[in-house]
CSV table of C-alpha atoms and ligand atoms in Angstrom, one decimal:
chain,number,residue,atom,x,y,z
Q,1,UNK,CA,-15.2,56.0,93.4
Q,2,UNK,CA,-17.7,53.6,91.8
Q,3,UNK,CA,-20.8,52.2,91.1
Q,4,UNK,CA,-22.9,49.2,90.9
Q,5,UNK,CA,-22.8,47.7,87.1
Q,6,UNK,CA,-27.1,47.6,87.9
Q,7,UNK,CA,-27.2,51.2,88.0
Q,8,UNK,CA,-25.1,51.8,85.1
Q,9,UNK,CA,-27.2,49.0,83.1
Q,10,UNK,CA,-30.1,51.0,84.3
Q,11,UNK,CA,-29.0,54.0,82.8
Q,12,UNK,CA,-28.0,52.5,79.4
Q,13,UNK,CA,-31.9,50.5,79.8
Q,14,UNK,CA,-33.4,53.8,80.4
Q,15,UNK,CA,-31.6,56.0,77.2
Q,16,UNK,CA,-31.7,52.7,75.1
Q,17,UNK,CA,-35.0,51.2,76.5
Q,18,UNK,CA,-34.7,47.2,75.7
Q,19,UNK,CA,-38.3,47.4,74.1
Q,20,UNK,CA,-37.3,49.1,71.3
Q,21,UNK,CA,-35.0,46.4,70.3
Q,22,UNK,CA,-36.3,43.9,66.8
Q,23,UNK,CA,-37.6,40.8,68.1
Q,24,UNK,CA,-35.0,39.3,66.5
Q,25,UNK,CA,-32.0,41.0,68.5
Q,26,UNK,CA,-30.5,40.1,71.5
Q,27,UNK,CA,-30.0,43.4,73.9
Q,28,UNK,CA,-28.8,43.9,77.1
Q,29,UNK,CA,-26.0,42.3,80.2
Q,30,UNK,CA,-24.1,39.6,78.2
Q,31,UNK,CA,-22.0,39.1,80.6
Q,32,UNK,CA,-21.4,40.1,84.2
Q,33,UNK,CA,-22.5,40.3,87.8
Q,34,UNK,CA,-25.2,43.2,88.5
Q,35,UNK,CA,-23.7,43.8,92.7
Q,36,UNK,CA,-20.1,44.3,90.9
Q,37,UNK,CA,-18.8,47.6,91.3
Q,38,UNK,CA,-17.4,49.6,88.7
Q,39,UNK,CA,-14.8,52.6,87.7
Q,40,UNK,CA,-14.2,52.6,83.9
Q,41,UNK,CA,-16.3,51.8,81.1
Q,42,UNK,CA,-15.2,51.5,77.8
Q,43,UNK,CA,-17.2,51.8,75.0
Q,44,UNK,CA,-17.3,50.2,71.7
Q,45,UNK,CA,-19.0,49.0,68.7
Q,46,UNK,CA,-17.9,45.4,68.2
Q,47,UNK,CA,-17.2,42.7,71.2
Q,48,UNK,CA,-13.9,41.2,70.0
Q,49,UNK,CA,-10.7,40.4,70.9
Q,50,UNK,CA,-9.0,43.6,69.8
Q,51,UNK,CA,-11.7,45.1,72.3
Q,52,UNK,CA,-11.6,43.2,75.5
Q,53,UNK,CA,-7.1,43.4,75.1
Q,54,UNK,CA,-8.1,47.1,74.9
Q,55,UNK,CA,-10.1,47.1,78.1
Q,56,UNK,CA,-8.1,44.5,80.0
Q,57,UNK,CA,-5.1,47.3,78.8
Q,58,UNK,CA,-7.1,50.2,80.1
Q,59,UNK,CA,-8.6,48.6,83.7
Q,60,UNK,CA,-12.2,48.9,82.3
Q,61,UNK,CA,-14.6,46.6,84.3
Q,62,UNK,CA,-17.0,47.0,81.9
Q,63,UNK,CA,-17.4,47.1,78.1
Q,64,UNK,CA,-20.3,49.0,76.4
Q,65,UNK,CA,-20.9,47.6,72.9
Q,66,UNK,CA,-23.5,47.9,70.0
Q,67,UNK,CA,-23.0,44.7,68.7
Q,68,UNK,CA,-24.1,41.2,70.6
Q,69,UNK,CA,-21.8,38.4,71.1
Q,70,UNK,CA,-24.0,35.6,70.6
Q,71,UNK,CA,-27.4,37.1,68.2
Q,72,UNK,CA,-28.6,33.7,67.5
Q,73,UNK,CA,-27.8,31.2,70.9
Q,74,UNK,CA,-24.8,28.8,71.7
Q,75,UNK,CA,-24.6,25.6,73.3
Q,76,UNK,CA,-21.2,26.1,74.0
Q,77,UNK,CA,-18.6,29.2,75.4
Q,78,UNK,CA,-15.7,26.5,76.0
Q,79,UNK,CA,-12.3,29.0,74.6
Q,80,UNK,CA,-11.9,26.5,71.8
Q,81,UNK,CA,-13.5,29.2,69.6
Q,82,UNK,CA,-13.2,33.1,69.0
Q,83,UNK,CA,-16.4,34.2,70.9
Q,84,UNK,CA,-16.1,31.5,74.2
Q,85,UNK,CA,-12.9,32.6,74.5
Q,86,UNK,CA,-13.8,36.4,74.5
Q,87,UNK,CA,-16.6,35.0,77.3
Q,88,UNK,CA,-13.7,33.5,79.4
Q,89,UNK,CA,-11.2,36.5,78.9
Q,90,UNK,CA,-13.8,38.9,80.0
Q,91,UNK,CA,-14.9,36.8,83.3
Q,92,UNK,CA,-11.2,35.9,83.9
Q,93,UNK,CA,-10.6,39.6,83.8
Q,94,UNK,CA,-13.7,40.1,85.9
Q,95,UNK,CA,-15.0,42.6,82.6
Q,96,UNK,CA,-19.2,42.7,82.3
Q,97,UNK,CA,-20.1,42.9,78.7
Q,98,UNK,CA,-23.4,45.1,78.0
Q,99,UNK,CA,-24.5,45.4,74.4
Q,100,UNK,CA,-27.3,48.5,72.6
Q,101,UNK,CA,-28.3,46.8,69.1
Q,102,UNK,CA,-31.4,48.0,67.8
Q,103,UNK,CA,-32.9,49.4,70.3
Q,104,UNK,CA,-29.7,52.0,70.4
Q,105,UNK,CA,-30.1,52.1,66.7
Q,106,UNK,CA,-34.0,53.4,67.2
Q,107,UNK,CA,-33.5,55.4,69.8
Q,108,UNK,CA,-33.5,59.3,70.1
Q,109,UNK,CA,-29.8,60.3,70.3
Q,110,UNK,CA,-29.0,56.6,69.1
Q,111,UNK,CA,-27.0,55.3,66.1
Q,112,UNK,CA,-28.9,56.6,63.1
Q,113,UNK,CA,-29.7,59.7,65.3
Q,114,UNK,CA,-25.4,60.0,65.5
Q,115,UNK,CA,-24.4,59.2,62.0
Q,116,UNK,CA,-27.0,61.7,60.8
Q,117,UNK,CA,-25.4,64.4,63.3
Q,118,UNK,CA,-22.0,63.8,61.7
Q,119,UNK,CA,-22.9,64.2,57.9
Q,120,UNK,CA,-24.5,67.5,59.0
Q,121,UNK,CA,-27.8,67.0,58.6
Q,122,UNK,CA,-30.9,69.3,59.3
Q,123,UNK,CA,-34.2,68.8,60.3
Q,124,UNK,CA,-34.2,65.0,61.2
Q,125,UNK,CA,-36.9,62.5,61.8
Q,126,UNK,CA,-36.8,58.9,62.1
Q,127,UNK,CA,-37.1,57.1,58.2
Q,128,UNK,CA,-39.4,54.7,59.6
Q,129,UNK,CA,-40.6,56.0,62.3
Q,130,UNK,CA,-41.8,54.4,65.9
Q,131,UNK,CA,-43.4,57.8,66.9
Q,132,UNK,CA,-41.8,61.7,66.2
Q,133,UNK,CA,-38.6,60.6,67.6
Q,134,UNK,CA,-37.6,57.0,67.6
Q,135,UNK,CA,-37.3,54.8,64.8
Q,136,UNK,CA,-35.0,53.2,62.1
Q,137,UNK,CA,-32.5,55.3,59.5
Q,138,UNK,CA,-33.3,59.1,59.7
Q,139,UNK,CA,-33.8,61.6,57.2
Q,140,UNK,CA,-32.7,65.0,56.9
Q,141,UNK,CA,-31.5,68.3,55.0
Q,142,UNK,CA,-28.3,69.9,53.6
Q,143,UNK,CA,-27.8,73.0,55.0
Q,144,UNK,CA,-27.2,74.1,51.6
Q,145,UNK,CA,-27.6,71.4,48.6
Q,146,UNK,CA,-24.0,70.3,46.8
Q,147,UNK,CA,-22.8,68.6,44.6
Q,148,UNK,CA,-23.0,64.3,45.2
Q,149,UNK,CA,-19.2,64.0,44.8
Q,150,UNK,CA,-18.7,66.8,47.2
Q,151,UNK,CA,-21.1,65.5,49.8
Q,152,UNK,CA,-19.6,61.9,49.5
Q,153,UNK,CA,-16.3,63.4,49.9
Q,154,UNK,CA,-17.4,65.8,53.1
Q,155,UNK,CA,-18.9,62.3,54.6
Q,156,UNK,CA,-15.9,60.4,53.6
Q,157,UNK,CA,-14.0,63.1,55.9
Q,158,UNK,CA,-16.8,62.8,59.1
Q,159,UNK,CA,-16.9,59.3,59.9
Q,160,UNK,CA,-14.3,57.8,61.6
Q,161,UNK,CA,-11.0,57.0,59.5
Q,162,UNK,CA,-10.6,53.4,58.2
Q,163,UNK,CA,-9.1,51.4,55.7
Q,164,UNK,CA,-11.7,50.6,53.2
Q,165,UNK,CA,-13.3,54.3,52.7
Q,166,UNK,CA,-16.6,54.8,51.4
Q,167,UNK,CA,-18.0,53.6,48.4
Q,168,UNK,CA,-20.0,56.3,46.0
Q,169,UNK,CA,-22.9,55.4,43.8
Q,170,UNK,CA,-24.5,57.7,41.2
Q,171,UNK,CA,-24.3,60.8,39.2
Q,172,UNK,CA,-21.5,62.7,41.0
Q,173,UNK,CA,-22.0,66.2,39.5
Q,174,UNK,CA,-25.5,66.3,40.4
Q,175,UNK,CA,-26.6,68.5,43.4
Q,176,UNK,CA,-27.8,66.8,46.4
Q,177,UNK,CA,-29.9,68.0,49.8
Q,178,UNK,CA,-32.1,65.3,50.8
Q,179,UNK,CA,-30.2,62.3,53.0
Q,180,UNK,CA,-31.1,58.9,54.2
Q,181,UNK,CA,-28.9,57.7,56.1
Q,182,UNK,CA,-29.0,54.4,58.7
Q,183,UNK,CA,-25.7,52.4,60.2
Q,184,UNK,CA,-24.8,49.4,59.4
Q,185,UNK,CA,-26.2,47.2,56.9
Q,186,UNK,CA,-28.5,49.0,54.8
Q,187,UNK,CA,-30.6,46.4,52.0
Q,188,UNK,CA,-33.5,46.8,53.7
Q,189,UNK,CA,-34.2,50.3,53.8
Q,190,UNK,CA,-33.6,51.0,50.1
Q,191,UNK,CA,-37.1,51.4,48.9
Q,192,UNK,CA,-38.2,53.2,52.4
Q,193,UNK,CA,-34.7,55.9,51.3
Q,194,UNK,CA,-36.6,56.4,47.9
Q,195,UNK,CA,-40.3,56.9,49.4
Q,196,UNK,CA,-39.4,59.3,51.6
Q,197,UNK,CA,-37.8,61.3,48.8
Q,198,UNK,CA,-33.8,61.3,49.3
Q,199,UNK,CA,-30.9,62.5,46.9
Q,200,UNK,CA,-28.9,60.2,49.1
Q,201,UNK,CA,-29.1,57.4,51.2
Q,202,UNK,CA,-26.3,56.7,53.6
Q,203,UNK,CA,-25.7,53.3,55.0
Q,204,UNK,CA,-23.1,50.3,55.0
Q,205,UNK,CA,-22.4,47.2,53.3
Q,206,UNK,CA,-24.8,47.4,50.0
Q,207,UNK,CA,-24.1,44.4,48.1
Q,208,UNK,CA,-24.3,44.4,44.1
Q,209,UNK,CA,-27.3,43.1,43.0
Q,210,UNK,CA,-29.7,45.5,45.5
Q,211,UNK,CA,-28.0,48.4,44.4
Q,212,UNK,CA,-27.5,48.3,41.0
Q,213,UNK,CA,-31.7,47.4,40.9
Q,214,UNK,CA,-32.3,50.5,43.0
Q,215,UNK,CA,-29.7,52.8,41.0
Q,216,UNK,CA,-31.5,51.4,37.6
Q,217,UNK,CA,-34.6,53.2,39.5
Q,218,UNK,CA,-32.7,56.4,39.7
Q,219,UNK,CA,-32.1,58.3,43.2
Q,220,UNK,CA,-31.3,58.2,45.7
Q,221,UNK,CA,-27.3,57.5,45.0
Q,222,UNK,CA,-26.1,55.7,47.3
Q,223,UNK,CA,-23.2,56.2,49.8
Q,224,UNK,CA,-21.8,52.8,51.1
Q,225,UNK,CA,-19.5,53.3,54.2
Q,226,UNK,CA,-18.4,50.1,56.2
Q,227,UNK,CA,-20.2,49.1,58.9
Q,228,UNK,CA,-18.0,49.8,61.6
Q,229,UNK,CA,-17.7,53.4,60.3
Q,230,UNK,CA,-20.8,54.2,59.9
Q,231,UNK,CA,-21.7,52.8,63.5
Q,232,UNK,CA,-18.9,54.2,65.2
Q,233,UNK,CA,-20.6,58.0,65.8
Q,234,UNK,CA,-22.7,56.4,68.3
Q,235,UNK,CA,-19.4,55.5,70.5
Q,236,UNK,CA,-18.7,58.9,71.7
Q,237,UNK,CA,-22.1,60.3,72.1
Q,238,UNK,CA,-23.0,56.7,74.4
Q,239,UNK,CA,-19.8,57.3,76.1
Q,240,UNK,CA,-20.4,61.4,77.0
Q,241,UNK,CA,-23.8,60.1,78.1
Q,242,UNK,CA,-22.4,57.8,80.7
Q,243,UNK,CA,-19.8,60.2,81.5
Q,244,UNK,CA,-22.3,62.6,82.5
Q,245,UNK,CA,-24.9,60.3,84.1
Q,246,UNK,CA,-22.0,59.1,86.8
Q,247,UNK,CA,-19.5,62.4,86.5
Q,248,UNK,CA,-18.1,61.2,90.2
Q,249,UNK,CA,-18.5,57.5,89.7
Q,250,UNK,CA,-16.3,56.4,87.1
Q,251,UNK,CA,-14.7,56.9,84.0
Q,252,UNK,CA,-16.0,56.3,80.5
Q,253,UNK,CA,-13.5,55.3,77.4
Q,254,UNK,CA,-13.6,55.2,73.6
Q,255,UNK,CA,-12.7,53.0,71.1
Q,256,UNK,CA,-11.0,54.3,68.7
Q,257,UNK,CA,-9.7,50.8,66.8
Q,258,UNK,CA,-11.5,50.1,63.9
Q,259,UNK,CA,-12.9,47.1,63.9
Q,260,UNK,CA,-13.7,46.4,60.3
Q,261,UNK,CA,-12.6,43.0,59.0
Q,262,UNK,CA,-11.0,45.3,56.1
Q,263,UNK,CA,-7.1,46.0,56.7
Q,264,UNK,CA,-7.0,47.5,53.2
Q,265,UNK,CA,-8.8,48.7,50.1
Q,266,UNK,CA,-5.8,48.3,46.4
Q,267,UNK,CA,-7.5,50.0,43.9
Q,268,UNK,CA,-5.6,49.0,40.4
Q,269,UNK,CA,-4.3,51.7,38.3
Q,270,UNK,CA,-4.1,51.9,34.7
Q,271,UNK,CA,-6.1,48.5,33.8
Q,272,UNK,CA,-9.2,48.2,31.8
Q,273,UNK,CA,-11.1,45.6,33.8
X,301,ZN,ZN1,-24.3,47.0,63.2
């Protein structure tokens, strides 16, 4: 069995809808012919190498992913560089690339909507919302509030195992209940995290000077994960979504390689700076 990579881009366009997406993005077919049939999907967060040898390994004829392969234009895709060679080994493979960015991070059921779901939160709604449902970040409750270190270490735990951990900002013995929380790079939403009154905000690659200003302002502490981790929630909910829009038609994969560009965190022991 199969289906038509339209109807499965239609599906992702409908859960995903395009206009949700910044102007700024670049969503949707990257790659591919709409009339070709397909029987496996698999489904990703970053289009890279590691990625397409995964789906050229596994037969997929198509790979879901939440990042874009080209966000701001190219002249070129000759396989003299990293990404035109990606575009030639999918095509030589014949593998359609399809890409959710911020419109799968808006969406209900999306990527914020996913990393919320794994830290356990309560009683969600979009941080800065597009209507009740849809918007950037989320925030929600504790089921019961904790300790920061404990929480941090209960995330640390829920998101996908990888080499560089989580990063932990704050006071560590005080209780926490309220979390931000939004995937991938997270700079932007500091002050909205604060407005909205959270113990916590969740998110990836904070860099020094924004959060040491906001931690000089107090809470929330902040919990820095890396970006493919804190993305990566949204893989298996997109790929059970697929899975049981076409149950007959084909067969939806995960990712499971972590695509950080961190193959290690050495902390030093016993050294005073
Ligand atoms: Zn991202």
């Amino acid at each position: 069995m199969s289906i038509k990579l339209s109807s499965i881009v239609k599906r992702l366009e409908e859960v995903y809808p395009p206009n949700l997406a910044e102007d700024w993005d670049r969503v949707g077919l990257i790659a591919g012919r709409p009339s070709s049939p397909v029987d496996k999907v698999l489904v990703a967060v970053d289009p890279v190498e590691k990625v397409l040898a995964e789906a050229v390994a596994k037969g997929a004829q198509l790979v879901v992913t939440h990042h874009p392969l080209y966000l701001r234009g190219t002249s070129f895709v000759a396989a003299t560089d990293p990404k035109g060679s990606l575009v030639h080994g999918l095509i030589e493979n014949g593998i359609a690339l399809f890409n959710a960015h911020t419109n799968a991070d808006s969406a209900t059921g999306g990527v914020a909507d996913c990393l919320a779901q794994a830290v356990g939160l309560e009683d969600t709604r979009p941080l800065i919302p597009l209507d009740e449902h849809t918007g950037s970040g989320r925030i929600g409750r504790l089921s019961a509030p904790m300790p920061l270190r404990e929480f941090a270490s209960k995330v640390a735990q829920s998101l996908p195992a990888c080499p560089a951990g989580i990063l932990v900002g704050g006071d560590l013995d005080a209780p926490v209940s309220a979390i931000a929380v939004s995937g991938g790079s997270g700079d932007s939403f500091l002050a909205d995290a604060r407005r909205a009154g959270a113990d916590v905000y969740i998110c990836a690659d904070l860099r020094h000077h924004p959060a040491s200003e906001h931690l000089e302002g107090g809470k929330p502490y902040l919990i820095c994960a890396t970006h493919w981790a804190s993305e990566w929630p949204w893989v298996p909910k997109c790929a059970n979504m697929l899975q049981e829009s076409f149950p007959e038609e084909i067969e939806v994969m995960i990712s499971r390689i972590c695509t950080d560009p961190w193959a290690a965190r050495i902390t030093p022991e016993n050294k005073d700076c």
